[in-house]
PDB file of C-alpha atoms in Angstrom:
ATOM      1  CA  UNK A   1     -29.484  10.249   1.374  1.00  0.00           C
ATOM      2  CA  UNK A   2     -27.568   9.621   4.417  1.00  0.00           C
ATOM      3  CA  UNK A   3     -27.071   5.768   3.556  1.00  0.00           C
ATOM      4  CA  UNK A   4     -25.299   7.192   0.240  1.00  0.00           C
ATOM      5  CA  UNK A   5     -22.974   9.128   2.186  1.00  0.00           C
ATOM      6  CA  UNK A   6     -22.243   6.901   4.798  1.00  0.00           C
ATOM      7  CA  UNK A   7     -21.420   4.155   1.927  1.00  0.00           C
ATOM      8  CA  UNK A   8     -19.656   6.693  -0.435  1.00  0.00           C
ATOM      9  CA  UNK A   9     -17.374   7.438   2.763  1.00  0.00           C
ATOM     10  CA  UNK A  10     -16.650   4.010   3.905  1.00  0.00           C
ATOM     11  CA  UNK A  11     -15.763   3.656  -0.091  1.00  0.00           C
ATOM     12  CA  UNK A  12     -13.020   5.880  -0.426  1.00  0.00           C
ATOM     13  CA  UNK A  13     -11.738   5.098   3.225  1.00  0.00           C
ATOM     14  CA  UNK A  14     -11.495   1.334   2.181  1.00  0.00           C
ATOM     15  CA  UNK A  15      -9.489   2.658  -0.744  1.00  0.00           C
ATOM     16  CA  UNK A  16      -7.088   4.851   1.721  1.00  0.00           C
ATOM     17  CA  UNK A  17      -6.136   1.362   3.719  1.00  0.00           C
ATOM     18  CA  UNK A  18      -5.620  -0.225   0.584  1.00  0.00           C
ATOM     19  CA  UNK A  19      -3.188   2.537  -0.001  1.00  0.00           C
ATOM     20  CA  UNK A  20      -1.403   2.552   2.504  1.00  0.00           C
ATOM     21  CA  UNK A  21      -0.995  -1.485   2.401  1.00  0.00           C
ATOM     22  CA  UNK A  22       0.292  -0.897  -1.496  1.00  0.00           C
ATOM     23  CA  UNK A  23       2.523   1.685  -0.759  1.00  0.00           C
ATOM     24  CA  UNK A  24       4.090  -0.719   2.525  1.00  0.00           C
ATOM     25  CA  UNK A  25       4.477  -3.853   0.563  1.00  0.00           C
ATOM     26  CA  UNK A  26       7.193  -2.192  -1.859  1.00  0.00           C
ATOM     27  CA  UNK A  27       9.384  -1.065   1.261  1.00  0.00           C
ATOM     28  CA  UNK A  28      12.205  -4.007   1.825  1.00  0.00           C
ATOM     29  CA  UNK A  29      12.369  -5.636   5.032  1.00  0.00           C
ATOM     30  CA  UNK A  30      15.206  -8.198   4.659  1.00  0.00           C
ATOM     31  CA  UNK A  31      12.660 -10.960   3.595  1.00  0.00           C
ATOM     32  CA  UNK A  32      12.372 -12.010  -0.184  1.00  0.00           C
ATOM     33  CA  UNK A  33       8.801 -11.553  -1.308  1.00  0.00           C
ATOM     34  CA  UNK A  34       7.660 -11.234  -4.680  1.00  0.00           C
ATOM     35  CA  UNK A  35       5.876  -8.299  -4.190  1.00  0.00           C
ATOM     36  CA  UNK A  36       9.219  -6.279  -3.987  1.00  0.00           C
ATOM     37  CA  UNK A  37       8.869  -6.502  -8.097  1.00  0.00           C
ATOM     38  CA  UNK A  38       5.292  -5.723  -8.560  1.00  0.00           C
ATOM     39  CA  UNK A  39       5.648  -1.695  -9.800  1.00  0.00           C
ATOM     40  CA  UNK A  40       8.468  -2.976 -11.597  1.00  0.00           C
ATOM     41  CA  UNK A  41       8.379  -2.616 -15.921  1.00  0.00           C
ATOM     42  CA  UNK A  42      10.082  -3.900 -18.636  1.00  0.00           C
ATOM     43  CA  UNK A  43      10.670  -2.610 -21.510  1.00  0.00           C
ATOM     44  CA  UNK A  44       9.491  -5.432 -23.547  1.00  0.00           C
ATOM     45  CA  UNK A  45       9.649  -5.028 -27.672  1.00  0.00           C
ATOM     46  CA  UNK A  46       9.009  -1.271 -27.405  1.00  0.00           C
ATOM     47  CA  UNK A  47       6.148  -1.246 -25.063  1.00  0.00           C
ATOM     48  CA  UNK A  48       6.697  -0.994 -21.125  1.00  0.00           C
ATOM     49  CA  UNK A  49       5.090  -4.520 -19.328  1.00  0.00           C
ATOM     50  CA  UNK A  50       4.891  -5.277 -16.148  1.00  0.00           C
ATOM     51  CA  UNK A  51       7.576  -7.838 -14.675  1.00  0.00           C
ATOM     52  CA  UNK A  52       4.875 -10.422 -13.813  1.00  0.00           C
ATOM     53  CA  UNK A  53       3.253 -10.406 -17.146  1.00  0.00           C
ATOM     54  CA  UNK A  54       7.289 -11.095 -18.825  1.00  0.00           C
ATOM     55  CA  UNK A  55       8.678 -13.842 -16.101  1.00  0.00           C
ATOM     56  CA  UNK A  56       7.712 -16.063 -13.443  1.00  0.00           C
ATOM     57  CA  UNK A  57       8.334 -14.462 -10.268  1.00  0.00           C
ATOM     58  CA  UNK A  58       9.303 -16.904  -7.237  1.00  0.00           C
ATOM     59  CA  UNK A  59      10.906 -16.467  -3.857  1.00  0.00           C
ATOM     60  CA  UNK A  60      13.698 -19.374  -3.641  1.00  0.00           C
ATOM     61  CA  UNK A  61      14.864 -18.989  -0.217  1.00  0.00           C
ATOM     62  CA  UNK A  62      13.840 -16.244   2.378  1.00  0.00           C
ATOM     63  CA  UNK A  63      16.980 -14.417   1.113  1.00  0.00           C
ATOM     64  CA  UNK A  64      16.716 -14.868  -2.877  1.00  0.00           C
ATOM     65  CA  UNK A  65      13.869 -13.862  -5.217  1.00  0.00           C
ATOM     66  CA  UNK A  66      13.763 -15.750  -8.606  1.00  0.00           C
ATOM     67  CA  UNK A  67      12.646 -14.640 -11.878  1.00  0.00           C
ATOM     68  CA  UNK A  68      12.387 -16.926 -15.105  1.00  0.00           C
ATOM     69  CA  UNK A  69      11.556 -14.784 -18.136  1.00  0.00           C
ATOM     70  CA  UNK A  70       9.362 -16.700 -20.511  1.00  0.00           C
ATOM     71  CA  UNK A  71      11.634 -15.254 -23.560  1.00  0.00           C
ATOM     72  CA  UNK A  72      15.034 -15.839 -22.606  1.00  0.00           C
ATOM     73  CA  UNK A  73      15.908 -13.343 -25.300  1.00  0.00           C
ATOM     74  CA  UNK A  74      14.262 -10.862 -22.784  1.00  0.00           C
ATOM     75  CA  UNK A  75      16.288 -11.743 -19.524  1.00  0.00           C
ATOM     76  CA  UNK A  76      19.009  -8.744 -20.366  1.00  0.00           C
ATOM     77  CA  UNK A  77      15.892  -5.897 -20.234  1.00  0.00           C
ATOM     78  CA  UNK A  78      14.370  -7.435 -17.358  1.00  0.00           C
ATOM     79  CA  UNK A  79      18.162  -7.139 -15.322  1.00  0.00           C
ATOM     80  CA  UNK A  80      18.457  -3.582 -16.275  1.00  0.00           C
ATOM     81  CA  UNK A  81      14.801  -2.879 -15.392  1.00  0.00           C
ATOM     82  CA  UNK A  82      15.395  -4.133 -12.048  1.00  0.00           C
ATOM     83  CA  UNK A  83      18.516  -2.362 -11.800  1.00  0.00           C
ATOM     84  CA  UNK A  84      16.869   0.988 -12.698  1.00  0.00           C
ATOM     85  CA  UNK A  85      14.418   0.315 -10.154  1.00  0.00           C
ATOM     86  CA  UNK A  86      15.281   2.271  -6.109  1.00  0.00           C
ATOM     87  CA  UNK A  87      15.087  -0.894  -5.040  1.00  0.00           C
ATOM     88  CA  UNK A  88      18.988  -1.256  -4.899  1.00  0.00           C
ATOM     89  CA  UNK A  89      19.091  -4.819  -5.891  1.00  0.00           C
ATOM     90  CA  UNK A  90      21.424  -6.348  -7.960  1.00  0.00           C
ATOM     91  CA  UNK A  91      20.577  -9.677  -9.632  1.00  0.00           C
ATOM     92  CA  UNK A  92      22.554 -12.320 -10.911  1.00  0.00           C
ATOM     93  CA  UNK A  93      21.801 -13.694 -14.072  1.00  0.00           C
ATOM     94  CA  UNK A  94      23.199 -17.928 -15.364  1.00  0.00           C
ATOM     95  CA  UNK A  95      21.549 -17.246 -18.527  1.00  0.00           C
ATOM     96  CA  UNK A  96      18.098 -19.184 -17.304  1.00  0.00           C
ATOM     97  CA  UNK A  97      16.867 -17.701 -14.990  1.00  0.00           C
ATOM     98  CA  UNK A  98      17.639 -14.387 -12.761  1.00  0.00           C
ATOM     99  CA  UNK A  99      18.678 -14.547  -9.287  1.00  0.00           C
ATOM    100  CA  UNK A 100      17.744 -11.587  -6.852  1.00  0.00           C
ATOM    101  CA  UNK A 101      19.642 -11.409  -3.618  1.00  0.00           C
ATOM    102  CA  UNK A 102      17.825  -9.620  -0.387  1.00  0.00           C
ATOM    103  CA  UNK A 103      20.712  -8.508   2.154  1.00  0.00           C
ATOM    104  CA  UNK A 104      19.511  -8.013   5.431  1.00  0.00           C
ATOM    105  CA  UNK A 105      19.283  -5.054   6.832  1.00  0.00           C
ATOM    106  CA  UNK A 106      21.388  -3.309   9.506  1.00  0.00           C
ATOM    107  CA  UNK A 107      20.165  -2.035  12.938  1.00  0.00           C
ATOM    108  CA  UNK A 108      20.376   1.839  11.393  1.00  0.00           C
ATOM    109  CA  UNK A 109      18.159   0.912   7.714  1.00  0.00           C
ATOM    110  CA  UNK A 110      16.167  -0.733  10.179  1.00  0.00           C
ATOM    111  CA  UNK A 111      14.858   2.274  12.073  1.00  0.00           C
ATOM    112  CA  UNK A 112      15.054   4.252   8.794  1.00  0.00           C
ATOM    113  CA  UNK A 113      12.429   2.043   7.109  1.00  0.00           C
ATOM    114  CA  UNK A 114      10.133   2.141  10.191  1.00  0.00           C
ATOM    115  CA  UNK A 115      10.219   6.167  10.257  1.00  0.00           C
ATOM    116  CA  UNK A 116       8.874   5.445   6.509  1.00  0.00           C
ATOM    117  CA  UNK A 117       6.745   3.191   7.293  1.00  0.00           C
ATOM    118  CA  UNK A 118       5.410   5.606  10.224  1.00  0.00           C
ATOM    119  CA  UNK A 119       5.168   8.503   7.957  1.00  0.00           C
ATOM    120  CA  UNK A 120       2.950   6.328   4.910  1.00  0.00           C
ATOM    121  CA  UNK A 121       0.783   5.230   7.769  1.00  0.00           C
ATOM    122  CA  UNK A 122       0.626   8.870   9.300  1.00  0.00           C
ATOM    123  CA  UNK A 123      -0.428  10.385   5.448  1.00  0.00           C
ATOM    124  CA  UNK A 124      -3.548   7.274   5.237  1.00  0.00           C
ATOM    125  CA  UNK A 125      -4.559   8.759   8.784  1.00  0.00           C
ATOM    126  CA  UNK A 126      -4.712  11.970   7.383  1.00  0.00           C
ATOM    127  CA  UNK A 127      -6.433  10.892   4.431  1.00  0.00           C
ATOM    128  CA  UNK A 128      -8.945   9.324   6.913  1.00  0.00           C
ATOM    129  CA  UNK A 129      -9.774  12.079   8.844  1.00  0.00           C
ATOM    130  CA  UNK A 130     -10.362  14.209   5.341  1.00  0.00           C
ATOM    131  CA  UNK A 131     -12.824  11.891   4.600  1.00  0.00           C
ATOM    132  CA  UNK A 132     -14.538  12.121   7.550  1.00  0.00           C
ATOM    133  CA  UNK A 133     -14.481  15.907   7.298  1.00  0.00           C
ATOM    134  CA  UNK A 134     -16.054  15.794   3.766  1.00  0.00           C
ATOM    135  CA  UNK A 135     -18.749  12.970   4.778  1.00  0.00           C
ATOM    136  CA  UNK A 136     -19.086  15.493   7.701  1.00  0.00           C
ATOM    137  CA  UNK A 137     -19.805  18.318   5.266  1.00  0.00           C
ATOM    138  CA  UNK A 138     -22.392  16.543   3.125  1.00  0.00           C
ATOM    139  CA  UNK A 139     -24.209  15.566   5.974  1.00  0.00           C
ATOM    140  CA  UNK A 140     -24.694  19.289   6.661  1.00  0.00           C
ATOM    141  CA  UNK A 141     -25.227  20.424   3.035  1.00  0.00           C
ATOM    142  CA  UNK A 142     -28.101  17.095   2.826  1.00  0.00           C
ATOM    143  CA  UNK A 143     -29.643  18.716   5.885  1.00  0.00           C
ATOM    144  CA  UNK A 144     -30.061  22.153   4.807  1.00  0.00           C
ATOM    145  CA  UNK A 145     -30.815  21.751   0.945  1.00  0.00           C
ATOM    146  CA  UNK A 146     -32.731  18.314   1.409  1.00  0.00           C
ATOM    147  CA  UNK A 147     -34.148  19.027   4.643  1.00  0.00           C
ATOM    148  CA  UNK A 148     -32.356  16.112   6.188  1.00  0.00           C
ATOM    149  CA  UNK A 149     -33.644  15.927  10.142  1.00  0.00           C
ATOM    150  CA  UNK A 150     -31.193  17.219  12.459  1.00  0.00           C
ATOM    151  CA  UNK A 151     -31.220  13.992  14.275  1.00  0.00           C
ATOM    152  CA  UNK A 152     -30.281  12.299  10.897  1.00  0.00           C
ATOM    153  CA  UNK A 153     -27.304  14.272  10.563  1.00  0.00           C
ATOM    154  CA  UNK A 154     -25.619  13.891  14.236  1.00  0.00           C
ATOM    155  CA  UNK A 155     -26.602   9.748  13.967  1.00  0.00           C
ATOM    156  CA  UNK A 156     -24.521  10.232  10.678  1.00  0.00           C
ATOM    157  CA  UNK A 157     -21.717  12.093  11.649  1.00  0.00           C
ATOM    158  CA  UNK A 158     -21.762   9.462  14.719  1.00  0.00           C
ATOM    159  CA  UNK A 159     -21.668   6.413  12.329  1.00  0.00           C
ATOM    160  CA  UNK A 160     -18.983   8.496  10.363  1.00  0.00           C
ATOM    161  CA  UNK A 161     -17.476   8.671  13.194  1.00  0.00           C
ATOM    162  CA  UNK A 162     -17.264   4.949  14.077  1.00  0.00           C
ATOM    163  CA  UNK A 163     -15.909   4.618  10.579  1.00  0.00           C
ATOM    164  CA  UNK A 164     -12.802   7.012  11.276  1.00  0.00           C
ATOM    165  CA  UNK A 165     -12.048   4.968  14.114  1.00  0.00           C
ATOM    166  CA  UNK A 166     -12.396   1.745  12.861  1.00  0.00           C
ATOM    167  CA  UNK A 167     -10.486   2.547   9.629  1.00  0.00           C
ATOM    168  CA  UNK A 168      -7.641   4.349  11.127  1.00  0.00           C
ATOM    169  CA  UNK A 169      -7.220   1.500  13.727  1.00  0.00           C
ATOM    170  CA  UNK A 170      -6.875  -0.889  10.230  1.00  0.00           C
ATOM    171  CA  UNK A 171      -4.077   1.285   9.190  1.00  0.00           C
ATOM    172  CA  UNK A 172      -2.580   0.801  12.705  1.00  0.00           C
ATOM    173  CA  UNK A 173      -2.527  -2.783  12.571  1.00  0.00           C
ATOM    174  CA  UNK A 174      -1.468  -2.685   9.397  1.00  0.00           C
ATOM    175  CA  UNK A 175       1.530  -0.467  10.773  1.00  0.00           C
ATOM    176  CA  UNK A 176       2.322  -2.438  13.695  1.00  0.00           C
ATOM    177  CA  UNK A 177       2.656  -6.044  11.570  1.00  0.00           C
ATOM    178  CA  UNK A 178       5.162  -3.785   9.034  1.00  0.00           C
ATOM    179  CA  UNK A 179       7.056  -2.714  11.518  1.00  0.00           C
ATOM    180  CA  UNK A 180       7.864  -6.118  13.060  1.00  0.00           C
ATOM    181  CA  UNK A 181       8.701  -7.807   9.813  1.00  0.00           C
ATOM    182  CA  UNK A 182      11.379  -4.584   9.476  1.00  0.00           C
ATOM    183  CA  UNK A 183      12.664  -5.250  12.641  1.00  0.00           C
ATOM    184  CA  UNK A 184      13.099  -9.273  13.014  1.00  0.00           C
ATOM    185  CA  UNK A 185      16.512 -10.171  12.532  1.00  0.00           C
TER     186      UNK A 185
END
């Protein structure tokens, strides 16, 4: 029982780091990456697609992203899908192939996107430490309706414990590597 709730925790904190990650690889940083289009859709013959599954998505230089569509005929919905994105790019289109300028980013968006950043990796934290206070929780609800020894329960909560720590310093590193991408010039 205790091995189940050890591994059901560890499960869904595994899948709070991987949320945080997601949510940090859509925030701009100056750099082209192709990941900046990945939660973007296009309205493709009726149906929304995603981008990757219309074009070829490619980073030409550090400062230009480039997307072939497969279809030229759909190269106009994939401009206007990017444009309705919040990314706040504007791409350039010869026709072929669509051309997706990154500006860099001043000193000011700079520390704007690393207060976002912050605040993502702040919520994961949280989400963490609710974890660990509902692994917590079954641990005590095992030992009084399955008559889990008391002994089992604080090694568990210790192990959960270790978990907490180890996951939440994940979500730092994660933080601290985000935050220097933002801020190289």
């Amino acid at each position: 029982m205790k091995n189940q709730i050890l591994n059901e925790t560890e499960d869904k904190m595994k899948k709070a780091v991987e949320v945080v990650r997601q949510e940090l690889v859509k925030i701009r940083t100056g750099k082209a990456t192709t990941a900046l289009l990945d939660g973007i859709k296009v309205d493709y013959y009726g149906s929304l697609v995603p981008l990757n599954q219309t074009a070829n998505v490619s980073v030409g230089d550090i400062h230009t992203i480039l997307v072939q569509p497969w279809d030229k005929s759909a190269i106009q919905a994939i401009d206007k899908a990017i444009l309705a994105s919040e990314l706040g790019l504007n791409p350039i289109s010869d026709g072929n192939v669509l051309r997706i300028p990154i500006p860099p980013l001043n000193e000011e968006r700079r520390k704007e996107l690393v207060k976002l950043v912050k605040k993502f990796g702040e919520e994961g934290k949280i989400a963490i430490r609710n974890i660990r206070r509902d692994g917590n929780d079954h641990l005590k609800k095992a030992e009084k309706d399955e008559h889990l020894p008391e002994d089992e329960r604080k090694r568990g909560e210790q192990e959960v414990q270790k978990l907490t720590d180890k996951y939440i310093q994940s979500i730092d590193d994660i933080l601290a590597h985000k935050e220097k991408e933002i801020m190289e010039v």
